[in-house]
Coordinates of N, CA and C in Angstrom, one line a residue:
M1 N 18.3 -78.4 36.8 CA 18.0 -77.5 37.9 C 19.1 -77.4 39.1
K2 N 19.7 -76.4 39.1 CA 20.6 -75.6 39.7 C 19.9 -76.0 41.4
D3 N 20.6 -76.6 42.2 CA 19.2 -76.5 44.0 C 20.3 -75.5 44.0
Y4 N 20.5 -74.8 44.8 CA 21.6 -73.2 45.5 C 21.7 -74.2 46.7
G5 N 23.0 -73.4 47.5 CA 23.3 -74.3 49.1 C 24.5 -73.5 49.0
Y6 N 25.2 -73.1 48.9 CA 26.6 -72.8 48.6 C 27.0 -70.5 48.6
T7 N 28.3 -70.7 48.4 CA 28.8 -69.5 48.6 C 29.2 -69.0 47.1
I8 N 28.7 -68.3 46.2 CA 29.2 -67.4 44.9 C 29.3 -65.9 44.8
N9 N 30.7 -65.7 44.5 CA 30.4 -64.3 44.5 C 30.8 -63.4 45.9
N10 N 31.3 -64.0 47.2 CA 30.9 -63.4 48.2 C 29.5 -63.7 48.9
A11 N 28.7 -64.0 48.4 CA 27.7 -64.1 48.9 C 26.9 -65.9 49.1
T12 N 25.9 -65.9 50.3 CA 25.6 -67.1 50.1 C 24.4 -67.1 49.4
L13 N 24.4 -68.5 49.4 CA 22.2 -68.4 48.1 C 22.8 -69.8 48.9
L14 N 21.1 -69.4 49.8 CA 20.7 -70.5 50.4 C 19.5 -71.7 49.8
P15 N 19.4 -72.6 50.6 CA 18.6 -73.0 49.1 C 17.1 -73.4 48.7
A16 N 17.4 -73.3 47.5 CA 16.0 -72.9 46.4 C 14.6 -73.0 47.3
E17 N 13.4 -72.6 47.1 CA 11.5 -72.9 48.0 C 11.5 -73.2 46.4
F18 N 11.2 -74.1 45.7 CA 10.0 -74.2 44.7 C 9.1 -73.8 44.7
R19 N 7.9 -73.0 43.6 CA 7.0 -72.9 43.8 C 6.3 -73.4 42.6
T20 N 4.6 -73.6 42.4 CA 4.4 -74.4 42.2 C 3.6 -74.4 41.1
D21 N 4.2 -73.4 40.7 CA 4.9 -73.1 39.1 C 5.9 -74.0 38.4
G22 N 6.6 -74.1 39.0 CA 8.2 -74.5 38.8 C 8.9 -73.4 38.8
S23 N 8.8 -72.4 39.3 CA 9.7 -71.0 39.6 C 10.7 -71.4 41.0
R24 N 11.4 -70.8 41.0 CA 12.5 -71.1 42.3 C 12.3 -69.9 43.2
E25 N 13.0 -69.8 44.0 CA 12.8 -68.4 45.4 C 14.4 -69.0 46.1
I26 N 15.3 -68.1 46.2 CA 16.5 -68.3 46.5 C 16.8 -66.8 47.5
P27 N 17.1 -67.8 48.5 CA 17.4 -66.4 50.1 C 18.5 -66.2 49.6
V28 N 19.2 -65.3 49.9 CA 20.6 -64.8 49.6 C 20.6 -63.9 50.9
I29 N 22.2 -63.8 51.3 CA 22.7 -62.8 51.9 C 24.4 -62.5 51.2
F30 N 24.4 -61.4 50.6 CA 25.0 -60.4 50.0 C 26.0 -59.1 50.5
G31 N 26.7 -58.7 49.9 CA 27.2 -56.8 50.1 C 28.6 -57.0 50.0
S32 N 28.8 -55.9 50.1 CA 30.3 -55.2 50.4 C 30.7 -54.3 51.3
N33 N 31.8 -54.2 51.8 CA 32.1 -52.9 52.4 C 32.1 -53.7 53.9
G34 N 31.7 -54.8 54.9 CA 31.3 -55.5 55.4 C 29.5 -54.8 56.2
I35 N 28.8 -55.0 55.1 CA 27.5 -55.1 55.8 C 27.2 -55.9 54.9
K36 N 25.9 -56.4 55.4 CA 25.3 -57.6 54.8 C 23.7 -57.4 54.5
L37 N 23.4 -57.5 53.2 CA 22.5 -57.2 52.5 C 22.0 -58.9 52.0
Y38 N 20.3 -58.8 52.0 CA 19.1 -59.6 52.4 C 18.7 -59.3 51.5
G39 N 17.9 -60.8 50.4 CA 17.5 -60.6 49.2 C 16.9 -62.1 48.9
T40 N 16.2 -61.9 47.9 CA 16.1 -63.4 47.1 C 15.5 -63.2 45.4
I41 N 16.7 -64.1 45.2 CA 16.4 -64.0 44.1 C 15.6 -65.0 43.4
M42 N 14.4 -64.9 42.0 CA 13.4 -65.3 41.6 C 13.5 -66.0 40.2
L43 N 13.8 -66.5 39.9 CA 14.0 -68.0 38.7 C 12.7 -68.2 38.0
P44 N 12.0 -68.4 36.7 CA 11.4 -68.7 36.1 C 11.6 -69.6 36.0
A45 N 11.0 -70.9 35.7 CA 10.9 -72.5 35.5 C 11.8 -72.9 34.7
N46 N 11.8 -72.0 33.0 CA 13.0 -72.1 32.3 C 14.0 -71.4 32.5
A47 N 14.7 -71.2 34.1 CA 16.3 -71.0 34.1 C 17.0 -71.8 34.5
S48 N 18.0 -72.3 33.3 CA 19.2 -72.8 33.4 C 20.5 -72.5 32.5
A49 N 21.5 -73.1 33.3 CA 22.6 -72.6 32.4 C 22.8 -72.9 30.8
S50 N 22.0 -73.8 29.8 CA 22.1 -73.8 29.1 C 20.7 -73.3 28.5
N51 N 20.1 -72.8 29.3 CA 18.7 -71.7 28.7 C 18.8 -70.1 29.5
P52 N 19.9 -68.7 29.6 CA 19.8 -68.3 30.4 C 18.8 -67.3 29.9
V53 N 17.9 -66.6 31.5 CA 17.0 -65.8 30.7 C 17.3 -64.4 31.0
P54 N 16.7 -63.6 31.0 CA 17.1 -62.1 31.0 C 16.8 -61.7 32.7
G55 N 17.3 -60.7 33.1 CA 17.1 -60.4 34.0 C 16.6 -58.4 34.7
A56 N 16.3 -58.8 35.7 CA 15.5 -57.4 36.2 C 16.4 -57.9 37.4
V57 N 17.2 -56.6 38.4 CA 17.3 -55.8 40.0 C 16.2 -54.8 40.0
L58 N 15.7 -55.2 40.6 CA 14.8 -54.6 41.3 C 15.1 -53.8 42.6
C59 N 14.8 -52.3 43.1 CA 14.9 -51.6 43.9 C 13.9 -50.5 44.1
H60 N 13.5 -51.2 45.8 CA 12.9 -50.3 46.7 C 12.9 -48.7 47.0
G61 N 11.8 -48.1 47.2 CA 11.9 -47.2 47.8 C 12.4 -46.7 49.1
F62 N 12.7 -45.4 49.3 CA 13.5 -45.1 51.0 C 12.0 -45.0 52.1
G63 N 12.3 -45.4 52.6 CA 12.2 -46.4 54.4 C 11.0 -47.6 53.6
A64 N 11.0 -48.3 53.0 CA 10.7 -49.3 52.5 C 11.7 -51.0 52.6
D65 N 11.1 -51.8 52.2 CA 12.2 -52.8 51.9 C 12.0 -53.9 50.9
R66 N 11.8 -55.0 50.9 CA 11.7 -55.6 49.5 C 10.9 -56.4 49.1
K67 N 10.0 -56.0 50.9 CA 7.9 -57.0 50.5 C 7.5 -56.2 49.5
I68 N 7.6 -54.9 49.2 CA 6.7 -53.7 48.4 C 8.0 -54.3 46.7
T69 N 8.3 -54.8 46.3 CA 8.9 -55.2 45.0 C 8.4 -57.1 44.9
K70 N 8.1 -57.7 45.8 CA 7.6 -58.9 45.5 C 6.4 -59.0 44.3
S71 N 5.6 -58.6 44.6 CA 4.6 -58.5 43.8 C 5.3 -58.2 42.5
S72 N 6.4 -57.1 41.8 CA 6.5 -56.7 40.7 C 7.6 -58.2 40.0
A73 N 7.9 -58.2 41.1 CA 9.5 -59.2 40.7 C 8.5 -60.7 40.0
L74 N 6.6 -60.9 41.1 CA 6.2 -62.3 40.5 C 6.3 -62.4 38.7
L75 N 4.9 -60.9 38.4 CA 4.8 -61.0 37.0 C 5.6 -60.6 36.3
L76 N 7.3 -60.1 37.0 CA 8.8 -60.0 35.8 C 8.5 -62.1 35.5
V77 N 8.2 -62.5 36.8 CA 9.3 -64.4 36.9 C 8.0 -64.7 35.7
K78 N 6.6 -64.3 36.1 CA 5.7 -65.4 35.2 C 6.1 -64.7 33.3
K79 N 6.6 -63.6 32.8 CA 7.2 -63.5 31.6 C 8.3 -63.5 31.0
G80 N 9.4 -64.5 32.3 CA 10.5 -65.5 31.8 C 11.0 -64.1 32.0
I81 N 11.6 -63.3 33.1 CA 12.1 -62.3 33.1 C 12.6 -62.9 35.0
A82 N 13.8 -63.7 35.2 CA 14.7 -63.4 36.4 C 14.8 -62.0 37.4
T83 N 14.2 -62.1 38.8 CA 14.8 -61.2 39.9 C 15.7 -61.3 40.6
I84 N 15.7 -60.8 40.9 CA 17.1 -60.3 42.6 C 15.7 -59.0 43.5
I85 N 15.9 -59.5 45.0 CA 14.5 -58.1 45.1 C 15.8 -58.6 47.1
F86 N 15.1 -57.3 46.9 CA 16.5 -57.1 48.4 C 17.0 -55.6 49.1
D87 N 17.0 -55.9 50.4 CA 16.9 -54.7 51.3 C 17.8 -53.7 51.4
L88 N 17.7 -52.8 51.2 CA 19.4 -51.4 51.1 C 19.3 -51.2 51.9
R89 N 20.3 -51.1 52.5 CA 21.5 -50.7 53.8 C 20.7 -50.0 54.6
G90 N 20.1 -50.0 56.0 CA 19.5 -49.7 56.9 C 18.0 -49.9 56.6
H91 N 17.4 -50.9 55.8 CA 16.2 -51.5 55.2 C 15.7 -52.8 55.5
G92 N 14.7 -52.8 56.1 CA 14.7 -54.4 56.3 C 15.0 -55.3 57.3
L93 N 15.7 -56.0 56.9 CA 16.5 -57.1 57.7 C 18.2 -56.6 56.8
S94 N 18.6 -55.8 56.5 CA 19.6 -55.7 56.6 C 20.9 -54.9 57.2
E95 N 22.1 -55.2 57.2 CA 22.3 -54.2 57.7 C 22.8 -53.1 57.5
G96 N 23.4 -51.7 58.2 CA 23.9 -50.8 57.5 C 22.9 -49.7 58.0
R97 N 23.9 -48.7 57.6 CA 22.9 -47.0 58.4 C 22.2 -46.3 56.9
L98 N 21.3 -45.6 56.7 CA 20.8 -44.9 55.5 C 22.3 -43.8 55.8
D99 N 23.1 -44.1 55.0 CA 24.2 -43.0 54.8 C 24.5 -42.8 53.4
G100 N 23.8 -42.8 52.2 CA 23.9 -42.2 51.0 C 24.0 -43.0 50.3
N101 N 25.3 -44.4 50.9 CA 25.4 -45.3 49.6 C 25.0 -46.1 48.7
F102 N 23.4 -46.2 48.6 CA 22.6 -47.4 48.2 C 23.6 -47.9 47.0
Q103 N 23.9 -46.8 45.9 CA 24.3 -47.4 44.3 C 25.3 -48.5 45.1
D104 N 26.3 -48.4 46.3 CA 26.6 -49.6 46.3 C 25.8 -50.4 46.4
D105 N 25.4 -50.9 47.3 CA 24.0 -52.3 47.1 C 23.7 -52.5 45.8
M106 N 23.5 -51.4 44.8 CA 23.1 -52.0 44.0 C 24.0 -52.5 43.2
V107 N 25.7 -52.3 43.5 CA 26.1 -53.1 42.4 C 26.1 -54.4 42.6
D108 N 26.3 -54.6 43.7 CA 26.2 -55.4 44.6 C 25.8 -56.6 44.4
A109 N 24.1 -56.5 43.7 CA 23.3 -57.2 43.4 C 23.7 -57.5 42.1
W110 N 23.7 -56.3 41.7 CA 24.3 -56.5 40.0 C 25.1 -57.5 39.9
Q111 N 26.2 -57.7 39.9 CA 27.7 -58.7 40.4 C 27.0 -59.6 40.4
L112 N 26.5 -59.9 41.8 CA 26.2 -61.3 42.4 C 25.0 -61.9 40.5
F113 N 23.9 -61.0 40.8 CA 22.8 -62.1 39.8 C 23.7 -62.0 38.3
N114 N 25.0 -61.4 38.5 CA 25.0 -61.2 37.0 C 26.3 -62.8 36.7
A115 N 26.4 -62.9 38.1 CA 27.6 -64.1 37.9 C 26.4 -65.8 38.5
L116 N 25.2 -65.7 38.1 CA 24.5 -66.8 38.3 C 24.7 -67.2 36.4
P117 N 24.3 -69.2 36.5 CA 24.7 -69.0 34.9 C 23.4 -69.0 34.8
E118 N 22.2 -68.8 35.3 CA 20.6 -68.7 34.4 C 20.4 -67.2 34.4
I119 N 21.3 -66.4 33.9 CA 20.5 -65.1 33.9 C 21.5 -64.7 32.1
D120 N 21.1 -64.3 31.6 CA 21.4 -63.7 30.2 C 22.5 -62.2 31.1
S121 N 23.5 -62.4 31.4 CA 24.4 -61.2 31.3 C 24.3 -59.9 30.5
S122 N 24.2 -60.3 29.5 CA 24.0 -59.5 28.6 C 22.7 -58.3 28.4
R123 N 21.6 -59.0 29.6 CA 20.1 -58.1 29.7 C 19.3 -58.2 30.8
I124 N 20.2 -57.7 31.5 CA 19.6 -57.0 32.8 C 19.6 -55.6 33.1
G125 N 18.4 -55.7 33.7 CA 17.9 -53.8 33.7 C 18.0 -54.0 35.7
L126 N 17.5 -52.5 35.5 CA 17.5 -51.9 36.6 C 16.5 -51.3 36.8
I127 N 15.4 -51.4 38.0 CA 13.8 -50.7 38.2 C 14.3 -50.4 38.9
G128 N 13.2 -49.2 39.8 CA 13.3 -49.0 41.4 C 13.9 -47.0 41.0

């Protein structure tokens, strides 16, 4: 099991918090074009570089933040699917303003998630 606390693909992954079921929550700061996005990567207990799991990028609706997607993320993690939840620009803790470029945020989240060795990059979905 990898304990994060470093940078990958211009994103800062903070040390993981281990849950009682063995799953991990990794706070992350990422983004492009000078906008910092804040989120959480959630990995099932069995996820590792030698056992990559499918993943899902969860996006919240307008006027909300990543907290609204956490319960769905936890359900997916229990089913063995890794998730990344994050605040879109202009929402929650993330920087930026509501400018209609949310697709850039989703691409940034996808690219970060895709770079993690615990994620099977051929099985990543987008939800939201």
